[in-house]
Short mmCIF file of C-alpha atoms in Angstrom, two decimals:
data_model
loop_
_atom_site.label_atom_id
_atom_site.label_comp_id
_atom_site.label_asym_id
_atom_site.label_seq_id
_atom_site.Cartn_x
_atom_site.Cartn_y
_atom_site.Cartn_z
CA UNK S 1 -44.95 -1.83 -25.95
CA UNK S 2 -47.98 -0.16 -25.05
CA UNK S 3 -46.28 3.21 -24.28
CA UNK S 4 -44.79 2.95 -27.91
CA UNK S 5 -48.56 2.23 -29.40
CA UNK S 6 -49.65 5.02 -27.33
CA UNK S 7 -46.78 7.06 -28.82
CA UNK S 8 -47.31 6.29 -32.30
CA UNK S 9 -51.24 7.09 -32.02
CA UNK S 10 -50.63 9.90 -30.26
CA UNK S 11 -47.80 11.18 -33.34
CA UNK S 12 -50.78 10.02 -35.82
CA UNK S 13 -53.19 12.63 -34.17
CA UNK S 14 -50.94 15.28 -34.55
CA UNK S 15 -50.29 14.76 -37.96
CA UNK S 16 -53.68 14.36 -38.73
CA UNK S 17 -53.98 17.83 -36.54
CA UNK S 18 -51.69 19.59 -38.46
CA UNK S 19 -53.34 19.03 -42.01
CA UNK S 20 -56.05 19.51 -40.41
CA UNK S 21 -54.63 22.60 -39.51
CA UNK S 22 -52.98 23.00 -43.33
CA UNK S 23 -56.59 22.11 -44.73
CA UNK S 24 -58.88 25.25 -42.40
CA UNK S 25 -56.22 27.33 -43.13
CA UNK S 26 -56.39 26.67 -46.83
CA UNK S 27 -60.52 26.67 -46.92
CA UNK S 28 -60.10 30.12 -45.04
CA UNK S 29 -57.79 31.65 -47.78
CA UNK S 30 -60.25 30.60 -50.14
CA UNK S 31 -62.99 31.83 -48.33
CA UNK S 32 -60.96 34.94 -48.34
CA UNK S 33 -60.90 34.24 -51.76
CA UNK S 34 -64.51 33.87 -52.75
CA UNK S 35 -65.61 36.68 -50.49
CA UNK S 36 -63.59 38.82 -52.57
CA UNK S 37 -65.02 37.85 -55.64
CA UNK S 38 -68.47 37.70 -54.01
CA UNK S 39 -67.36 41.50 -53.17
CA UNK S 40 -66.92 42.43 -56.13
CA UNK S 41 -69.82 40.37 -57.82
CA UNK S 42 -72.41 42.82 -55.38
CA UNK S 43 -70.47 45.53 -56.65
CA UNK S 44 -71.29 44.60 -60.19
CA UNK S 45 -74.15 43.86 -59.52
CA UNK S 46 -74.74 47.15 -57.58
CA UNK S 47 -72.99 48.86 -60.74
CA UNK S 48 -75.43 47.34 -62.95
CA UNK S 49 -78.60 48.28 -61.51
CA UNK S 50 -77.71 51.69 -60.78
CA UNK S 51 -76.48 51.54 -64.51
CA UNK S 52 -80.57 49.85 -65.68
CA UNK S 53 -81.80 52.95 -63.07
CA UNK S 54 -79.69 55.69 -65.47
CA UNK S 55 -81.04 53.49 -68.63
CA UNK S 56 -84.80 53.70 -67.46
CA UNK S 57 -84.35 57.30 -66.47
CA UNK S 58 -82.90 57.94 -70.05
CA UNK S 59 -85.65 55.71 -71.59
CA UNK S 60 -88.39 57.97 -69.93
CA UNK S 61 -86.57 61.35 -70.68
CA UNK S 62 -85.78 59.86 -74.26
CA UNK S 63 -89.78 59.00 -74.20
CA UNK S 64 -91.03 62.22 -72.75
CA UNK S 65 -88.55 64.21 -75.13
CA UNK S 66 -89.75 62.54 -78.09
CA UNK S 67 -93.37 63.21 -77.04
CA UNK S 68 -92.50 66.69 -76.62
CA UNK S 69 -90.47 67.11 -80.29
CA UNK S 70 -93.78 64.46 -81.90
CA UNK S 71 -96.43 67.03 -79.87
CA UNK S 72 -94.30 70.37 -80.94
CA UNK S 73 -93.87 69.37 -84.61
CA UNK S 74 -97.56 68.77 -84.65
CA UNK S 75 -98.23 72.07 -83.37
CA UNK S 76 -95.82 74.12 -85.20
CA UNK S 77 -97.66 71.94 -88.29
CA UNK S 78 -101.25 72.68 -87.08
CA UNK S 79 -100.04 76.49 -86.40
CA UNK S 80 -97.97 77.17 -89.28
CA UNK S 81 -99.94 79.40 -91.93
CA UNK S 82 -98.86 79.13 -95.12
CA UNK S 83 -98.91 81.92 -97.75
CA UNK S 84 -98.83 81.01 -101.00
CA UNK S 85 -99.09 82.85 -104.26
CA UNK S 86 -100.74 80.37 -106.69
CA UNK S 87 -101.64 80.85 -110.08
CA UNK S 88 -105.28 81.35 -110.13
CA UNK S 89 -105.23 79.39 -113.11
CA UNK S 90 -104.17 76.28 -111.37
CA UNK S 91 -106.09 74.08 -109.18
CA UNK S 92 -103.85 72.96 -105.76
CA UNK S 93 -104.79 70.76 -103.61
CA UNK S 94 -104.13 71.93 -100.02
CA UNK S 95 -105.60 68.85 -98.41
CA UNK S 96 -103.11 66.15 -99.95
CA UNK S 97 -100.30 68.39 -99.57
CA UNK S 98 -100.97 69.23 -95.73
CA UNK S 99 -101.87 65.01 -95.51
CA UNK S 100 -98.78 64.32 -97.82
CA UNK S 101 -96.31 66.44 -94.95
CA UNK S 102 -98.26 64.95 -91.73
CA UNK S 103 -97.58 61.93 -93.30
CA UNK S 104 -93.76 62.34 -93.51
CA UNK S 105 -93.18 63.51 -89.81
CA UNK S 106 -95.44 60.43 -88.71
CA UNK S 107 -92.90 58.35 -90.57
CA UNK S 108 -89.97 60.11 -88.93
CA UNK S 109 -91.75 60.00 -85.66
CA UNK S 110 -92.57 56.38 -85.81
CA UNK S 111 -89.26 55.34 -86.93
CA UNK S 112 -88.00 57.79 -84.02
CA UNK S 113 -90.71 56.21 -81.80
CA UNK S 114 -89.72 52.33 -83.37
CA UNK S 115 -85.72 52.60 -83.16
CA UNK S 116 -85.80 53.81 -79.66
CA UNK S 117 -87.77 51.06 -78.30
CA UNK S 118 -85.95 48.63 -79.91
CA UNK S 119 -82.54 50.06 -78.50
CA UNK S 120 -84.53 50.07 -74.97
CA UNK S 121 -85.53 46.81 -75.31
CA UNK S 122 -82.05 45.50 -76.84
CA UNK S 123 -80.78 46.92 -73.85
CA UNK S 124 -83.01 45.98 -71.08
CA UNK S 125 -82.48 42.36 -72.60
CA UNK S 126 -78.98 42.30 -72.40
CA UNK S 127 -79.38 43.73 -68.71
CA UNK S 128 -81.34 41.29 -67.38
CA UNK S 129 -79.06 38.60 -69.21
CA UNK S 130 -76.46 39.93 -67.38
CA UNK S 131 -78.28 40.51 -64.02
CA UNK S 132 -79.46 37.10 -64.83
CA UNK S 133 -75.79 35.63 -64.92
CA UNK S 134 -74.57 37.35 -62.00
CA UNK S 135 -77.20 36.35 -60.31
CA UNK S 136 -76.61 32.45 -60.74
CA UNK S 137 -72.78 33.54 -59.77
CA UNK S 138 -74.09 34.83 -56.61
CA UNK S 139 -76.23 31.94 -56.39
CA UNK S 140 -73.33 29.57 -56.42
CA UNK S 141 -71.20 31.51 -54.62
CA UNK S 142 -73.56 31.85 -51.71
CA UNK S 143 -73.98 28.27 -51.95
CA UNK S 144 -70.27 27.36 -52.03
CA UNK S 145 -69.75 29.74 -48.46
CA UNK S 146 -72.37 27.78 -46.67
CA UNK S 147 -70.22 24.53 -47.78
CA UNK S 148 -67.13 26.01 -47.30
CA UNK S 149 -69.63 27.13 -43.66
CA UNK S 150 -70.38 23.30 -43.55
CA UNK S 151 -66.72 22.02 -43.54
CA UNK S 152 -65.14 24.55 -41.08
CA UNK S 153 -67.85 23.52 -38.85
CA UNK S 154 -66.99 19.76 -39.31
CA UNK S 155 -63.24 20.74 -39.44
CA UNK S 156 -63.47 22.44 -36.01
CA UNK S 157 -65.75 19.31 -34.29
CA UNK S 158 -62.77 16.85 -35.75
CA UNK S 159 -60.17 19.45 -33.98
CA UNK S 160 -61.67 19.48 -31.11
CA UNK S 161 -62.27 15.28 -30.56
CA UNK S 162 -58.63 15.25 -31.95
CA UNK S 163 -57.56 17.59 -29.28
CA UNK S 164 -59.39 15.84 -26.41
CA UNK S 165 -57.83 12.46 -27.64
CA UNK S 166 -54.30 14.09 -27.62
CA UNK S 167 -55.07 15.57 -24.11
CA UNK S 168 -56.34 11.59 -23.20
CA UNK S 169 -52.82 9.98 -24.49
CA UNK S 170 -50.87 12.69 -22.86
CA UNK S 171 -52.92 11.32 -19.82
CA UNK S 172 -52.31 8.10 -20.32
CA UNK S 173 -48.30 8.10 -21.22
CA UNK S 174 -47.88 10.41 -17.96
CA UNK S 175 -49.48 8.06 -15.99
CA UNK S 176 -47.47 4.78 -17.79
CA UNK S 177 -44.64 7.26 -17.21
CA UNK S 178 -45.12 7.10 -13.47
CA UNK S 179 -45.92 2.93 -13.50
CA UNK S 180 -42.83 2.51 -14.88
CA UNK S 181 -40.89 4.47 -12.64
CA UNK S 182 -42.49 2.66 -9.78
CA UNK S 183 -42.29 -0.38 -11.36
CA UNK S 184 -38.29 0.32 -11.80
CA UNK S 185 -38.02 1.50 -8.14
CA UNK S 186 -39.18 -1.36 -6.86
CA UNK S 187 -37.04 -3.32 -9.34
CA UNK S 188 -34.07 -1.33 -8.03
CA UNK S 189 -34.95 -2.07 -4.51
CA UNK S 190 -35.45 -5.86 -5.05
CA UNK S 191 -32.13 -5.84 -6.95
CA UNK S 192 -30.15 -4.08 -3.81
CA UNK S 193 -32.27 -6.62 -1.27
CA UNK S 194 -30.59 -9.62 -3.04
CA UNK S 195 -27.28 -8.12 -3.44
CA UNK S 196 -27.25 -7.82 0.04
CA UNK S 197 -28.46 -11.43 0.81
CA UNK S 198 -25.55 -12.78 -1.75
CA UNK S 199 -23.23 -10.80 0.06
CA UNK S 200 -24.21 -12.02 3.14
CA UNK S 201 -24.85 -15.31 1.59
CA UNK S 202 -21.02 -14.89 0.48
CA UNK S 203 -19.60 -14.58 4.05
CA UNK S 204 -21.56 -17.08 5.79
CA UNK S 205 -19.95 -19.36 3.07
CA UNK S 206 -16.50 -18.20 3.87
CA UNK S 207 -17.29 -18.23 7.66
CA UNK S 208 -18.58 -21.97 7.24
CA UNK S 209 -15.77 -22.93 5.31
CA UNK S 210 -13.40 -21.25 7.87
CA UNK S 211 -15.03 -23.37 10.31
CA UNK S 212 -14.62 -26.58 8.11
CA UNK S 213 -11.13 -26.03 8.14
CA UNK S 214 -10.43 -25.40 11.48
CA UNK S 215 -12.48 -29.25 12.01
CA UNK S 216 -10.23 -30.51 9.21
CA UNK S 217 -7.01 -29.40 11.19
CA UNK S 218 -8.45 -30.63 14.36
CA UNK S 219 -9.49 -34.29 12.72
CA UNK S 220 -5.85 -34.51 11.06
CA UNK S 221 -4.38 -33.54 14.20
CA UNK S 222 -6.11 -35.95 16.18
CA UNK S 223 -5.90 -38.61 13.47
CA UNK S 224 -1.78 -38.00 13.69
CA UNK S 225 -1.76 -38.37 17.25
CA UNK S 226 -3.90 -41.76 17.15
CA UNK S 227 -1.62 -43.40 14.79
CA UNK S 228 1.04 -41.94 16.64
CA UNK S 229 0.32 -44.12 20.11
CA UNK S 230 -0.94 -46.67 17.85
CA UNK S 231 2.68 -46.96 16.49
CA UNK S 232 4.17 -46.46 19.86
CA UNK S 233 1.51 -49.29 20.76
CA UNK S 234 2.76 -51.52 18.01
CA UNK S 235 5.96 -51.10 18.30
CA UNK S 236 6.09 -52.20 22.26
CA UNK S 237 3.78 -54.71 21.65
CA UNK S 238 6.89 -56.00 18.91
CA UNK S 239 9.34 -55.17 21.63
CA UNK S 240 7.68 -57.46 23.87
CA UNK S 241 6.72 -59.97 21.72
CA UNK S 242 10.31 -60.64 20.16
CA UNK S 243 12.97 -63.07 20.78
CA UNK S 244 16.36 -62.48 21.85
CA UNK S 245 18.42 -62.68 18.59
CA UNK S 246 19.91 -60.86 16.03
CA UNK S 247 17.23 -59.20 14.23
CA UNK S 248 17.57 -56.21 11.71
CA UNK S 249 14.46 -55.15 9.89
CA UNK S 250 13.38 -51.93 8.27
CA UNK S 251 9.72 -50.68 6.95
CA UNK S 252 8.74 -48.09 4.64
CA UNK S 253 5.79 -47.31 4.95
CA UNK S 254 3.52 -45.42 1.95
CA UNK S 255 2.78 -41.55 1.53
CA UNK S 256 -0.04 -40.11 1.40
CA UNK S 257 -2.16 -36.49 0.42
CA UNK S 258 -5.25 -34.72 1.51
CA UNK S 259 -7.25 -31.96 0.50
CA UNK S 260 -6.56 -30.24 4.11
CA UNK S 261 -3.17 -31.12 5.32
CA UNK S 262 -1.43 -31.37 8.70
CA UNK S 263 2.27 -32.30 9.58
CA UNK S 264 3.96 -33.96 12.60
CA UNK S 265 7.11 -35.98 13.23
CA UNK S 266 7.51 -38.86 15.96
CA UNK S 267 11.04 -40.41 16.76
CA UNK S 268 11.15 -42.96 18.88
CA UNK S 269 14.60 -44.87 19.97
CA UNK S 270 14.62 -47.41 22.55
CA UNK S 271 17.07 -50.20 23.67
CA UNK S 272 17.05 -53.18 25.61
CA UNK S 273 19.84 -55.20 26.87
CA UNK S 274 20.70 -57.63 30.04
CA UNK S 275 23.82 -59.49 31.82
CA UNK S 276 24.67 -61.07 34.58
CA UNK S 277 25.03 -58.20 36.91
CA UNK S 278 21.91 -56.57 35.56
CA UNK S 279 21.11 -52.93 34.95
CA UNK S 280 18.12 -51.13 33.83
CA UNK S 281 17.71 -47.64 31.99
CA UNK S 282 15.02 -45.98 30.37
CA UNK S 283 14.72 -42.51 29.17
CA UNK S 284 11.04 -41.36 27.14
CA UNK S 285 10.79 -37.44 26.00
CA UNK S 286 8.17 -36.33 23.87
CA UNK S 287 8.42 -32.66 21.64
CA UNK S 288 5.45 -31.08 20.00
CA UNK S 289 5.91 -27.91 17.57
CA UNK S 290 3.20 -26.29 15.56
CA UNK S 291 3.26 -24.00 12.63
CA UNK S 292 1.22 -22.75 9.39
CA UNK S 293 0.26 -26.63 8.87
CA UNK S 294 0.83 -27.92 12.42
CA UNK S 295 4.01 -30.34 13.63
CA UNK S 296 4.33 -32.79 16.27
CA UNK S 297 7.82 -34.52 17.46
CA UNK S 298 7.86 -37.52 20.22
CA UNK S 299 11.10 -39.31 21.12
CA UNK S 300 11.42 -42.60 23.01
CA UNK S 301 14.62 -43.80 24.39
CA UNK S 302 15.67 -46.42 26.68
CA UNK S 303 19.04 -48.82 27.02
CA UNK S 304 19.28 -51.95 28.92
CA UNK S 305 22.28 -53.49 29.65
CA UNK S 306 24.37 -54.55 26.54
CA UNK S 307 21.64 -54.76 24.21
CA UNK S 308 19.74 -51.90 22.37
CA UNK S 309 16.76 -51.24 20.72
CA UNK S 310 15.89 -48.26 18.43
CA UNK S 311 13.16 -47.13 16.34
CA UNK S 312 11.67 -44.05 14.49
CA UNK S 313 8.83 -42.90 13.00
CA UNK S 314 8.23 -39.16 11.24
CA UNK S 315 5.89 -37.34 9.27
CA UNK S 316 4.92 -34.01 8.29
CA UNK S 317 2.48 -31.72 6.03
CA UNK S 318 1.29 -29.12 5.65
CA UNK S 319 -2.17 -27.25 4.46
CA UNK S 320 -3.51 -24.03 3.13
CA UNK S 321 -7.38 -22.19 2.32
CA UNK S 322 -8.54 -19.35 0.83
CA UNK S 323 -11.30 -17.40 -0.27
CA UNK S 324 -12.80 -14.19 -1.28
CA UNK S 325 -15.18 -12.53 -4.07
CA UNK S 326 -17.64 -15.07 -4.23
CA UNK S 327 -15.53 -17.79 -5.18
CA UNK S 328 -13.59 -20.33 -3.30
CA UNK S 329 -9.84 -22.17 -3.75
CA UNK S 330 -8.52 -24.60 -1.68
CA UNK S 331 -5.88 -26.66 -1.69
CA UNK S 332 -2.85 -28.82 0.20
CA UNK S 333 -1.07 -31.56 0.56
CA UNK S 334 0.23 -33.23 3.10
CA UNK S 335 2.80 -36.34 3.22
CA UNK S 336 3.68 -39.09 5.79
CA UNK S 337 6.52 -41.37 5.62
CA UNK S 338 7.23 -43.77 8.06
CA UNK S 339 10.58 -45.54 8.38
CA UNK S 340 11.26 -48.04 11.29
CA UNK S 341 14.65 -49.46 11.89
CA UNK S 342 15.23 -51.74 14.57
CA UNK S 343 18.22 -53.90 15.78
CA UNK S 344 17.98 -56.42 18.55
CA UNK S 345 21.77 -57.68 20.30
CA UNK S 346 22.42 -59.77 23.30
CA UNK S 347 25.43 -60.99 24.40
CA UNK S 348 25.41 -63.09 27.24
CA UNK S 349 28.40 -64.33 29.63
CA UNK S 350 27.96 -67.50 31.95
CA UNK S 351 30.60 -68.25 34.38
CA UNK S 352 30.71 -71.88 35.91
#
């Protein structure tokens, strides 16, 4: 989460970067811009006052050459000698002529002397109106490059924090970077550690129930073989106990099933008889075969005289386990069936 903040801050300062970027770029075209026109403003402005230098110089010549025409016209009028044939019998008047012509060229000479200053003037006005205006232009314009000054230097200080914060989230997502990967090694490693403790886990499970079943074979084995002299306990303890007589009896005895199974089988035959010249026989063999779920055999037999006794007794089974990829199965069965059949006879003879 915090790598994805840092991320997202760190794509935010280089967006703001880049319009920063757009933004200098754009002040510096129109600083391009204004410098032109600033350009050319000093080279109106250069234009002009070499122009009000050529306008002065005329004024003066125009002044100095009007000075000259006023002061040659008043010469040529002081100098000129008129000749005039007059009637004697009129009476002219020299003096108001003479003051009648100086009066004329005064006119024209002050009119000369009036129109030219007034064009001067016009135009001296109209230059300082426009040295005036371009002078307020130049004005502003100087004062719009030392704002235009004012924001590339602010522009540049934001670029450079913006570029030192950049440089500190690069920092810090390189060194998140490398937390994570340790923090994933070691997640890695712990992962592998208890992989390797369920594994072994697993086979001290199937090792312990290996074991289990072995002592479950054992226990039903031994179990079998107690009941089996148990039987063969009973059943001489029956032998012994009866009566001479007919006697014809049979058991069945019940089944029965286990989770871990074994199998045997007993047989036991015996017989008893007597008579007057007496005889005595006995036989006892006992058999005991194993396989997948185990099997045991025992056979009794014995014969006395006339008379005979039999029995038998069998069972079986049989069991199975396995297990494998963490998981565990077992199952078996096993069965018992006991049948006893047993017939007593005596016959006896008595001779007087």
């Amino acid at each position: 989460m915090e790598l994805r903040n840092m991320q997202d801050m760190v794509e935010d300062f280089k967006n703001k970067y880049e319009e920063e970027i757009n933004r200098r770029t754009g002040a510096e075209n129109e600083f391009v811009v204004l410098k032109k026109d600033v350009d050319g403003a000093y080279m109106n402005k250069i234009e002009l006052a070499s122009k009000s230098d050529s306008l002065n110089d005329e004024i003066e010549f125009l002044k100095a050459l009007f000075e000259m025409e006023l002061s040659q016209m008043q010469q040529q009028v002081s100098d000129t000698s008129v000749v005039l044939s007059m009637d004697n019998n009129r009476n002219l008047d020299l003096n108001s002529i003479i003051a009648e012509v100086k009066a004329q060229y005064e006119d024209i000479a002050n009119r000369s002397r009036t129109e030219a200053e007034s064009w001067y003037q016009t135009k001296y006005e109209e230059l300082q109106v426009t040295a005036g205006r371009h002078g307020d232009d130049l004005r502003s314009i100087k004062t719009e490059i030392a704002e235009f000054n004012r924001i590339i230097q602010r522009l540049r200080g934001e670029i450079e924090a913006v570029k030192k914060q950049v440089a500190n989230c690069q920092a810090a997502i390189g060194e998140a970077e490398g937390r994570g990967e340790m923090a994933l090694k070691d997640a890695k490693q712990k992962l592998s550690e208890l992989e390797e403790g369920l594994q072994r886990s697993k086979q001290e499970l199937a090792r312990q129930l290996k074991e289990y079943q072995e002592l479950m074979n054992v226990k039903l084995s031994l179990d079998i073989e107690i009941a089996t002299y148990r039987k063969l306990l009973e059943g001489e303890e029956c032998r012994l106990q009866e009566g001479i007589g007919n006697v014809s009896y049979s058991v069945v005895s019940s089944t029965t099933t286990s989770g871990y199974g074994a199998g045997s089988g007993l047989v036991v035959g015996g017989g008893f008889g007597g008579g007057s010249a007496g005889g005595h026989g006995a036989g006892f063999g006992v058999g005991i075969g194993g396989g997948g779920g185990g099997g045991y055999g025992i056979s009794c037999g014995s014969n006395y005289g006339g008379s005979g006794f039999g029995s038998g007794f069998s069972s079986g089974g049989g069991s199975s386990f396995s297990s494998g990829g963490g998981r565990h199965s077992s199952g078996g069965g096993g069965g018992s069936s006991v049948k006893i059949v047993s017939k007593t006879s005596t016959s006896r003879k008595t001779a007087y």
